Tab-separated table of C-alpha atoms in Angstrom:
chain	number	residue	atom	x	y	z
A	1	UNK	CA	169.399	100.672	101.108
A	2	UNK	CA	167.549	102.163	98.582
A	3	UNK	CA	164.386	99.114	99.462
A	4	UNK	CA	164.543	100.345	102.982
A	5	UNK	CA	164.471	104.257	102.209
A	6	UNK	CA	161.193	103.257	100.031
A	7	UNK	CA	159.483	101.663	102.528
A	8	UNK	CA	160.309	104.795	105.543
A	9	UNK	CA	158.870	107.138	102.291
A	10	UNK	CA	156.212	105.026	102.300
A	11	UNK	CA	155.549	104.787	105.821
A	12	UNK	CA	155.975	109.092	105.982
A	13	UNK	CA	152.992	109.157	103.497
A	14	UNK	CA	151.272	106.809	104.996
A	15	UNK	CA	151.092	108.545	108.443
A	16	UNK	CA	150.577	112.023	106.265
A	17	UNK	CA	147.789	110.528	104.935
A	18	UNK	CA	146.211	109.399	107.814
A	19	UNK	CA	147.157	112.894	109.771
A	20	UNK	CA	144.808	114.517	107.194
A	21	UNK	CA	142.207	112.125	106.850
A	22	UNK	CA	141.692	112.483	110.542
A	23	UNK	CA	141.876	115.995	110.395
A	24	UNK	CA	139.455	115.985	107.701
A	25	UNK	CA	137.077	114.052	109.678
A	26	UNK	CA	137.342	116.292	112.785
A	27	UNK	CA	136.570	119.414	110.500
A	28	UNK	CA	133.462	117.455	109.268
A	29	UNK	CA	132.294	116.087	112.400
A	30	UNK	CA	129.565	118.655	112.900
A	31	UNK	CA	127.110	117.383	115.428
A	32	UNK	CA	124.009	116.545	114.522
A	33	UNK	CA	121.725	119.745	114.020
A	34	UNK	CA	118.285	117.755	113.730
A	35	UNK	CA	117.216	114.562	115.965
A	36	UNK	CA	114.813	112.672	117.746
A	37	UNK	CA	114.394	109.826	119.952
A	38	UNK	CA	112.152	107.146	118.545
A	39	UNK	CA	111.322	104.969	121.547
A	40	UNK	CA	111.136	101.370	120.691
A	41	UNK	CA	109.790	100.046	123.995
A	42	UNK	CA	110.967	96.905	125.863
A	43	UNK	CA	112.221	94.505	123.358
A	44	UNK	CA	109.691	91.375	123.494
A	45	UNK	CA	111.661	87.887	124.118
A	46	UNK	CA	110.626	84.096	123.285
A	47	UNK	CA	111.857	81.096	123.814
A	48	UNK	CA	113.396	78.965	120.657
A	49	UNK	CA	110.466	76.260	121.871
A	50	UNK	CA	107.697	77.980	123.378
A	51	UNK	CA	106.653	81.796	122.728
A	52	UNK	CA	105.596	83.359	126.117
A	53	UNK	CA	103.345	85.864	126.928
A	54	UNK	CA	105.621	89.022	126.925
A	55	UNK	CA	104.819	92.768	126.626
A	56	UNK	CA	105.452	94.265	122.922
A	57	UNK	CA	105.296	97.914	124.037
A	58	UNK	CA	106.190	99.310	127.127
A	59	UNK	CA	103.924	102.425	128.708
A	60	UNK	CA	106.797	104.237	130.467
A	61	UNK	CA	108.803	106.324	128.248
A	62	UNK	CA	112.354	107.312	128.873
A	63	UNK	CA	112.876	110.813	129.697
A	64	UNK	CA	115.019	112.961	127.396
A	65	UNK	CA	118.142	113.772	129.357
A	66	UNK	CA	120.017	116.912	127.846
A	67	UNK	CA	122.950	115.140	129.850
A	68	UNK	CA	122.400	111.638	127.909
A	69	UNK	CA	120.981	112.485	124.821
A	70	UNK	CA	122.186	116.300	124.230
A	71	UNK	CA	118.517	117.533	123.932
A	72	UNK	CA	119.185	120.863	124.165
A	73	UNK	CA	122.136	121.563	122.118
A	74	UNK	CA	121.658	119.287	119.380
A	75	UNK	CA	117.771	120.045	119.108
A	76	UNK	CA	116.506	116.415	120.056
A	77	UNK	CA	112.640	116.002	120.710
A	78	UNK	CA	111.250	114.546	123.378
A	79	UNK	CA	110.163	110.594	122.498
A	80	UNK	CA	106.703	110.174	122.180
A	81	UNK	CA	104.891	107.804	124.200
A	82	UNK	CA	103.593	104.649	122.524
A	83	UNK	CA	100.658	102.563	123.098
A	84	UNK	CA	100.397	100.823	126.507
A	85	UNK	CA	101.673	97.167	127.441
A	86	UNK	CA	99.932	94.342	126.385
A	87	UNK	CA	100.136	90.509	126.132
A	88	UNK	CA	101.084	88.549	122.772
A	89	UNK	CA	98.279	87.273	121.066
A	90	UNK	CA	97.516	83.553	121.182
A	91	UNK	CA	95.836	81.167	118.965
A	92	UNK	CA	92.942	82.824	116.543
A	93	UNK	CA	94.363	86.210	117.402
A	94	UNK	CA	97.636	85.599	116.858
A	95	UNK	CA	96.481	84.273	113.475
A	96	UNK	CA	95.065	87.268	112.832
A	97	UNK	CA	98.159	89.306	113.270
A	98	UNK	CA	99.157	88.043	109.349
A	99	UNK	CA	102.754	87.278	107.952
A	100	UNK	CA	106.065	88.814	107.974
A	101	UNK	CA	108.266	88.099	105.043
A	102	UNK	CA	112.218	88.273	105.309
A	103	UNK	CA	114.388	88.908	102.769
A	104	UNK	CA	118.301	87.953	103.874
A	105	UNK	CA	116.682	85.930	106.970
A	106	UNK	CA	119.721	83.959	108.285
A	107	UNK	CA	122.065	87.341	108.153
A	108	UNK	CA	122.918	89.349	111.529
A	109	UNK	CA	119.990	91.557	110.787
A	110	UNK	CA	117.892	89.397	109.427
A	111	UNK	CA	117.531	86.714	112.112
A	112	UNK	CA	117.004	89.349	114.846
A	113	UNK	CA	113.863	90.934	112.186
A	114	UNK	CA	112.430	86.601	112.477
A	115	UNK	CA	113.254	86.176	115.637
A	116	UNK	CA	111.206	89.331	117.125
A	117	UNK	CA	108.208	89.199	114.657
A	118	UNK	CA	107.517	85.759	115.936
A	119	UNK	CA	107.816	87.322	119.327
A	120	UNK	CA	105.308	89.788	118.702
A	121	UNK	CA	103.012	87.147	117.777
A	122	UNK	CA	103.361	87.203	113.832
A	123	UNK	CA	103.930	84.473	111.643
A	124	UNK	CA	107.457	84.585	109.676
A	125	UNK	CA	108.538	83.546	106.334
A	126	UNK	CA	112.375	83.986	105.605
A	127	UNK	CA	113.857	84.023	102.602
A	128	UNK	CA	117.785	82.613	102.589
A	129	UNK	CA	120.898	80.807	100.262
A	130	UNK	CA	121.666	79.106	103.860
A	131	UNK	CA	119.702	75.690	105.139
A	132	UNK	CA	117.382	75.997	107.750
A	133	UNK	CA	119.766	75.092	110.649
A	134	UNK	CA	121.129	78.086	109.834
A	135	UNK	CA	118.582	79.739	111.045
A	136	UNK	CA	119.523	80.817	114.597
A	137	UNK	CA	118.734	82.988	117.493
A	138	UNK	CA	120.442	86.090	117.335
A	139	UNK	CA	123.079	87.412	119.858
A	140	UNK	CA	121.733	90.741	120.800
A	141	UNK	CA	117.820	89.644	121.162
A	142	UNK	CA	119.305	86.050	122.653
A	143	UNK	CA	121.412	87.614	125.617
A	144	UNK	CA	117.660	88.291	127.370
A	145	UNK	CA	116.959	84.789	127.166
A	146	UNK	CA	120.299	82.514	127.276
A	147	UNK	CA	118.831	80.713	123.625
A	148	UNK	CA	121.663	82.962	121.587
A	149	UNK	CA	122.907	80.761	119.157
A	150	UNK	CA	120.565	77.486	119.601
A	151	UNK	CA	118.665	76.640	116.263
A	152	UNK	CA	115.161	79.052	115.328
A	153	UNK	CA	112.041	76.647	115.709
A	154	UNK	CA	108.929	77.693	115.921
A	155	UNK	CA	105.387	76.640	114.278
A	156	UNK	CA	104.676	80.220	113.321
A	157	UNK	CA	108.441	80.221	111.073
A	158	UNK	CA	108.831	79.187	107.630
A	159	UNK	CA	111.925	79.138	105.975
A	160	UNK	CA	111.989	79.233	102.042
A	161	UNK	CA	115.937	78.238	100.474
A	162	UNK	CA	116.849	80.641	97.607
A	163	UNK	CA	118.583	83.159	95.618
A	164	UNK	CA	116.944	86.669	95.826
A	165	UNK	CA	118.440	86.878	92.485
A	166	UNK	CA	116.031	84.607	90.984
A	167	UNK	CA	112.527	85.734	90.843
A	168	UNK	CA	111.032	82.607	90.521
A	169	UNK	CA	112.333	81.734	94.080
A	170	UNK	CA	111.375	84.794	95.723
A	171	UNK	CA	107.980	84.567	94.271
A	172	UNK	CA	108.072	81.369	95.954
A	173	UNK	CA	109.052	83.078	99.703
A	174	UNK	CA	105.879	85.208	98.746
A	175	UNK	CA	103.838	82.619	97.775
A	176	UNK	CA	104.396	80.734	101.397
A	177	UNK	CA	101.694	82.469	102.974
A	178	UNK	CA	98.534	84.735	101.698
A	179	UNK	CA	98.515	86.893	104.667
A	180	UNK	CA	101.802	89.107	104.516
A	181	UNK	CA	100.984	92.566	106.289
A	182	UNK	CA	105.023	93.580	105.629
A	183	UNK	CA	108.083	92.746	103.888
A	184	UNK	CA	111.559	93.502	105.463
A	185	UNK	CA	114.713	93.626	103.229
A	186	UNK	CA	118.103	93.060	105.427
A	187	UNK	CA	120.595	92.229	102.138
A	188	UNK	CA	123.854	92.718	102.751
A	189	UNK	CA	127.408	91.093	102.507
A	190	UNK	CA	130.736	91.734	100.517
A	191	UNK	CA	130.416	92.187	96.800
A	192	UNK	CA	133.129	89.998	96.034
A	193	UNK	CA	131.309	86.995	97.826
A	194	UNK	CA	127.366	87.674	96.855
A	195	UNK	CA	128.306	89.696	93.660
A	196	UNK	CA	127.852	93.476	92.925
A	197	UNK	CA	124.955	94.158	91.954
A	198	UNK	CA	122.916	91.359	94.103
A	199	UNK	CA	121.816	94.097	96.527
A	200	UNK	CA	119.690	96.002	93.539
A	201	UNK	CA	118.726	92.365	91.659
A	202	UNK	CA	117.622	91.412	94.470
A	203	UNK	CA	115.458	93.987	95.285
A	204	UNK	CA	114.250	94.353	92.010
A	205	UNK	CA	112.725	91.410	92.237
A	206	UNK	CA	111.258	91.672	95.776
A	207	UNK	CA	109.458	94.663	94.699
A	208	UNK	CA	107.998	92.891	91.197
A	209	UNK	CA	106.896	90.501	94.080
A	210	UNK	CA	105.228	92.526	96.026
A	211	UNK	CA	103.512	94.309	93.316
A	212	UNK	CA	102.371	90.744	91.862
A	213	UNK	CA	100.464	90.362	95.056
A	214	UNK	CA	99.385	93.957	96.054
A	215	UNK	CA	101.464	94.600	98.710
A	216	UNK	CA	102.795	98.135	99.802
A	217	UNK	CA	104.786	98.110	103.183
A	218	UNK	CA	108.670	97.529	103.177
A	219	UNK	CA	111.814	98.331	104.560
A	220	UNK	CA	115.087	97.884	103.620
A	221	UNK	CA	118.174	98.494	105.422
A	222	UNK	CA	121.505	100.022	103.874
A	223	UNK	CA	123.565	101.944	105.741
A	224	UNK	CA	124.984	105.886	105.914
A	225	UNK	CA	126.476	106.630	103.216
A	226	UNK	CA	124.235	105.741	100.839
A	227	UNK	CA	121.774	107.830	99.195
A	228	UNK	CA	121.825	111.624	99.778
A	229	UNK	CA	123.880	110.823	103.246
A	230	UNK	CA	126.864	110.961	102.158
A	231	UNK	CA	127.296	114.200	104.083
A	232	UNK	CA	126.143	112.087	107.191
A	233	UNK	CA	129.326	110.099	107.634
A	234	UNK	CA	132.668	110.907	109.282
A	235	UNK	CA	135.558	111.764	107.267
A	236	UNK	CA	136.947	107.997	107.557
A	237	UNK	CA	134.073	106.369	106.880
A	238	UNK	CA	133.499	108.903	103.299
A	239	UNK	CA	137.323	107.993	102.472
A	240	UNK	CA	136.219	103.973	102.723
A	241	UNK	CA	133.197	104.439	100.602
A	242	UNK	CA	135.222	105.702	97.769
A	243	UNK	CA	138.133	103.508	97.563
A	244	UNK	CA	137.651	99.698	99.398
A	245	UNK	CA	133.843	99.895	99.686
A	246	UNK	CA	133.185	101.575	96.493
A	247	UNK	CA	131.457	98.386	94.686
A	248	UNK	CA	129.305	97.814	98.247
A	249	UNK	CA	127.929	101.421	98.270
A	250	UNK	CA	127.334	101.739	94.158
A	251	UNK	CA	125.051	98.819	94.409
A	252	UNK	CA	123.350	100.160	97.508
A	253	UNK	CA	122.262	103.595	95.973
A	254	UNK	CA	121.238	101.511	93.034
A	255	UNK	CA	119.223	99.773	95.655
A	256	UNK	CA	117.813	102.643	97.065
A	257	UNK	CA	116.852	104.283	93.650
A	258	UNK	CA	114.864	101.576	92.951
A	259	UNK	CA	112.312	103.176	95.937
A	260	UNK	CA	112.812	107.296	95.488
A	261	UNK	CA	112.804	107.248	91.694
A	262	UNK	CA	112.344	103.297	90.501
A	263	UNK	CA	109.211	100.910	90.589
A	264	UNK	CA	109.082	101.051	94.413
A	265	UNK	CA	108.510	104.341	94.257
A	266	UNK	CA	105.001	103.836	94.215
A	267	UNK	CA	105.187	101.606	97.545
A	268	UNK	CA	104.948	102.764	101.244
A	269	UNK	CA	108.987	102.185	101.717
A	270	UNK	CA	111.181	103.671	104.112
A	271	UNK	CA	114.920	103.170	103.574
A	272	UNK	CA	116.550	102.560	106.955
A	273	UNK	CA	120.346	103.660	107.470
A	274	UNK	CA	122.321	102.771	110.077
A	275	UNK	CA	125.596	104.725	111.370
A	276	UNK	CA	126.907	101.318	112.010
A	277	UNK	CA	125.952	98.046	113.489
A	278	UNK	CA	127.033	95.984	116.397
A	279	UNK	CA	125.674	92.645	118.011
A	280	UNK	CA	125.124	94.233	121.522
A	281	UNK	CA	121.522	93.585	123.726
A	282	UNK	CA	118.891	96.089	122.660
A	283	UNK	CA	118.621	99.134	124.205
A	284	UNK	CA	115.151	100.318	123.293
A	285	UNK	CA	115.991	104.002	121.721
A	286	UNK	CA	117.254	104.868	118.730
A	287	UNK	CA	118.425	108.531	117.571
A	288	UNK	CA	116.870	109.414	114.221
A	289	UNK	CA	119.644	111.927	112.738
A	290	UNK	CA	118.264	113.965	109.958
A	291	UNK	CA	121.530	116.752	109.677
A	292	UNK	CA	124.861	116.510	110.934
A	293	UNK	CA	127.337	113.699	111.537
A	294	UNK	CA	126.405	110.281	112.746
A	295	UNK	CA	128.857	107.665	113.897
A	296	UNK	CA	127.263	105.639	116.656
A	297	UNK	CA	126.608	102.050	115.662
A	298	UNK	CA	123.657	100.504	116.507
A	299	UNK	CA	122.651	96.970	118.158
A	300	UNK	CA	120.913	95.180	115.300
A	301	UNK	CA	118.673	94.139	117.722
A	302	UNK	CA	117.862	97.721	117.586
A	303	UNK	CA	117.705	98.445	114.011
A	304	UNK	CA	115.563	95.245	113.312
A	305	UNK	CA	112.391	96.341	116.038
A	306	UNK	CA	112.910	100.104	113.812
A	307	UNK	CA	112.232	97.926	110.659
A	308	UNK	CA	109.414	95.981	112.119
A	309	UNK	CA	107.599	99.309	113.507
A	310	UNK	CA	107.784	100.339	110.311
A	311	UNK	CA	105.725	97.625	108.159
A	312	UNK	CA	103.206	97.553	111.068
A	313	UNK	CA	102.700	100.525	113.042
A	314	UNK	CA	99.626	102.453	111.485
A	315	UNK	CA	100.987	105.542	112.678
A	316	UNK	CA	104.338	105.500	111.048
A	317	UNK	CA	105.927	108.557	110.931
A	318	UNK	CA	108.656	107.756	108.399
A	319	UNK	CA	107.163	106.343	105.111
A	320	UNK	CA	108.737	107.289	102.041
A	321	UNK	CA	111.548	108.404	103.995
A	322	UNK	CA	115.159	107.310	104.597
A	323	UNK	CA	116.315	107.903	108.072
A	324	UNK	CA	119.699	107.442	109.382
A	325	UNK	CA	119.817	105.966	112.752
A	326	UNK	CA	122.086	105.476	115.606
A	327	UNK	CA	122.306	104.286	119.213
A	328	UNK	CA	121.424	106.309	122.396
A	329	UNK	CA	124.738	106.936	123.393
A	330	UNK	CA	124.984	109.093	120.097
A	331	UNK	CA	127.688	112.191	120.896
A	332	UNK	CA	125.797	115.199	120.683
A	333	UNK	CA	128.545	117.557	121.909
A	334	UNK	CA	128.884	121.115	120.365
């Protein structure tokens, strides 16, 4: 008897607990005070065997709905339009375009970052611990075309095998091509499978990289939470960070010190959070939240176009910054 009246004390705590963990997230859920829509355009698709002409930006902006998007009470901004249509590059031009290099290539983010900067007409180096035939279209981009899933080929792609903990190996990702216009970071994973403090090793050495060769544009994507977002995530998600994710999120605000106060600080970075991350189709829109509460996950899809735009978009609005981001369908209610 005395086993069975532990286990009903255990279960009244446990559904005590949980009572006022969810009341403590509803008493911290304040909507988000300070947003705006960054429109990503229609997301450009390619074949696994043949890239096809396909527009990168699209010229017709979608309206901000106070009914969809909460424009009014949550203070949203209306998207601003972005360049017109055009065709992907071919040939000489295409050339032209330079290099992408991915760090974490064969990962959920990662192959959706390869996958669309060869659609936009760039060549792609990815870095990886996985063998090439890992290397595979992504669900959320792949739904537009039927290819999710099939095996990545294409001549514009190579794929370098190696630790990001080892310099020497992501000197040699770096060293693939001489034209690199951007370098996207997409690390992730459970410290007790890649280690705890892979996140900031790695990183370390992708910035020594990058310095080695004179390059400044990166982005790396963490999550909310990290950083000086803590106040950013629901009452749930805080209670994770500090007990069963505790290791994950020390090594990513190591990670991101390395940019707002380490030797990337010097780079043009921007540090790109997402509420939470699914494997849906791409939508197009993202919400940048800059106060308040954010818990809509975003299609990776998504997230990786964000990163993209931001090693190659002149214009950038968010350099040296760390955005948290979320999906359209963001709650916005008072």
């Amino acid at each position: 008897f005395f086993g069975l009246r532990m286990d009903r004390v255990g279960l009244i705590f446990l559904v005590v607990g949980l009572a006022l963990l969810g009341l403590a997230s509803y008493l911290d859920s304040t909507p988000p005070q300070g947003a705006s829509l960054y429109v990503l355009g229609t997301p450009a698709t390619m074949s696994s065997i043949q890239r096809p002409h396909v527009p990168v930006y699209s010229a017709t902006v979608r309206p901000s709905r106070p009914g969809a998007y909460g424009v009014a009470r949550a203070g949203l901004t209306p998207a601003v339009r972005l360049p017109p249509a055009m065709a992907l590059p071919t040939g000489e031009e295409a050339a032209s375009m330079g290099t992408i290099v991915v760090i974490g290539a064969t990962g959920g983010c990662g192959s959706e970052v390869v996958y669309q900067a060869l659609a936009r007409g760039y060549k792609v180096v990815g870095l990886g611990r996985g063998w090439a035939s890992d290397m595979r279209v992504p669900p959320g981009s792949g739904l537009a075309t039927g290819d999710s899933g099939i095996v990545l080929q294409d001549p514009g792609f190579t794929y370098v095998q190696g630790d990001v903990r080892s310099f020497p190996e992501v000197r040699k990702a770096f060293a693939a091509a001489d034209d690199v216009v951007g370098v996207v970071v997409t690390l992730g994973g459970a410290p007790e499978k890649i280690g705890k403090t892979t996140l900031t090793d790695g990183t370390r050495n992708v910035i020594d990289a990058m310095k080695e060769r004179g390059l400044r544009r990166v982005s790396v994507i963490t999550s909310i939470g990290a950083g000086d977002s803590a106040s950013q995530a629901s009452g749930f998600f805080k209670f994770m960070m500090f007990t069963a994710m505790r290791d994950a999120f020390a090594d990513k605000n190591n990670q991101e010190a390395l940019f707002m106060k380490g030797p990337g600080a010097d780079l043009d970075w921007t540090i790109v959070r997402p509420a939470g991350l699914t494997i849906d189709a791409p939508t197009g829109v993202v919400n940048v939240i800059t106060k308040g509460v954010a818990d809509s996950a975003s299609p990776r899809a998504d997230v990786a176009r964000f990163c993209l735009d931001a090693v190659t978009r002149p214009d950038w609005p968010y350099v040296r910054k760390a955005p948290v981001i979320t999906s359209p369908s963001h709650s916005c209610s008072s």
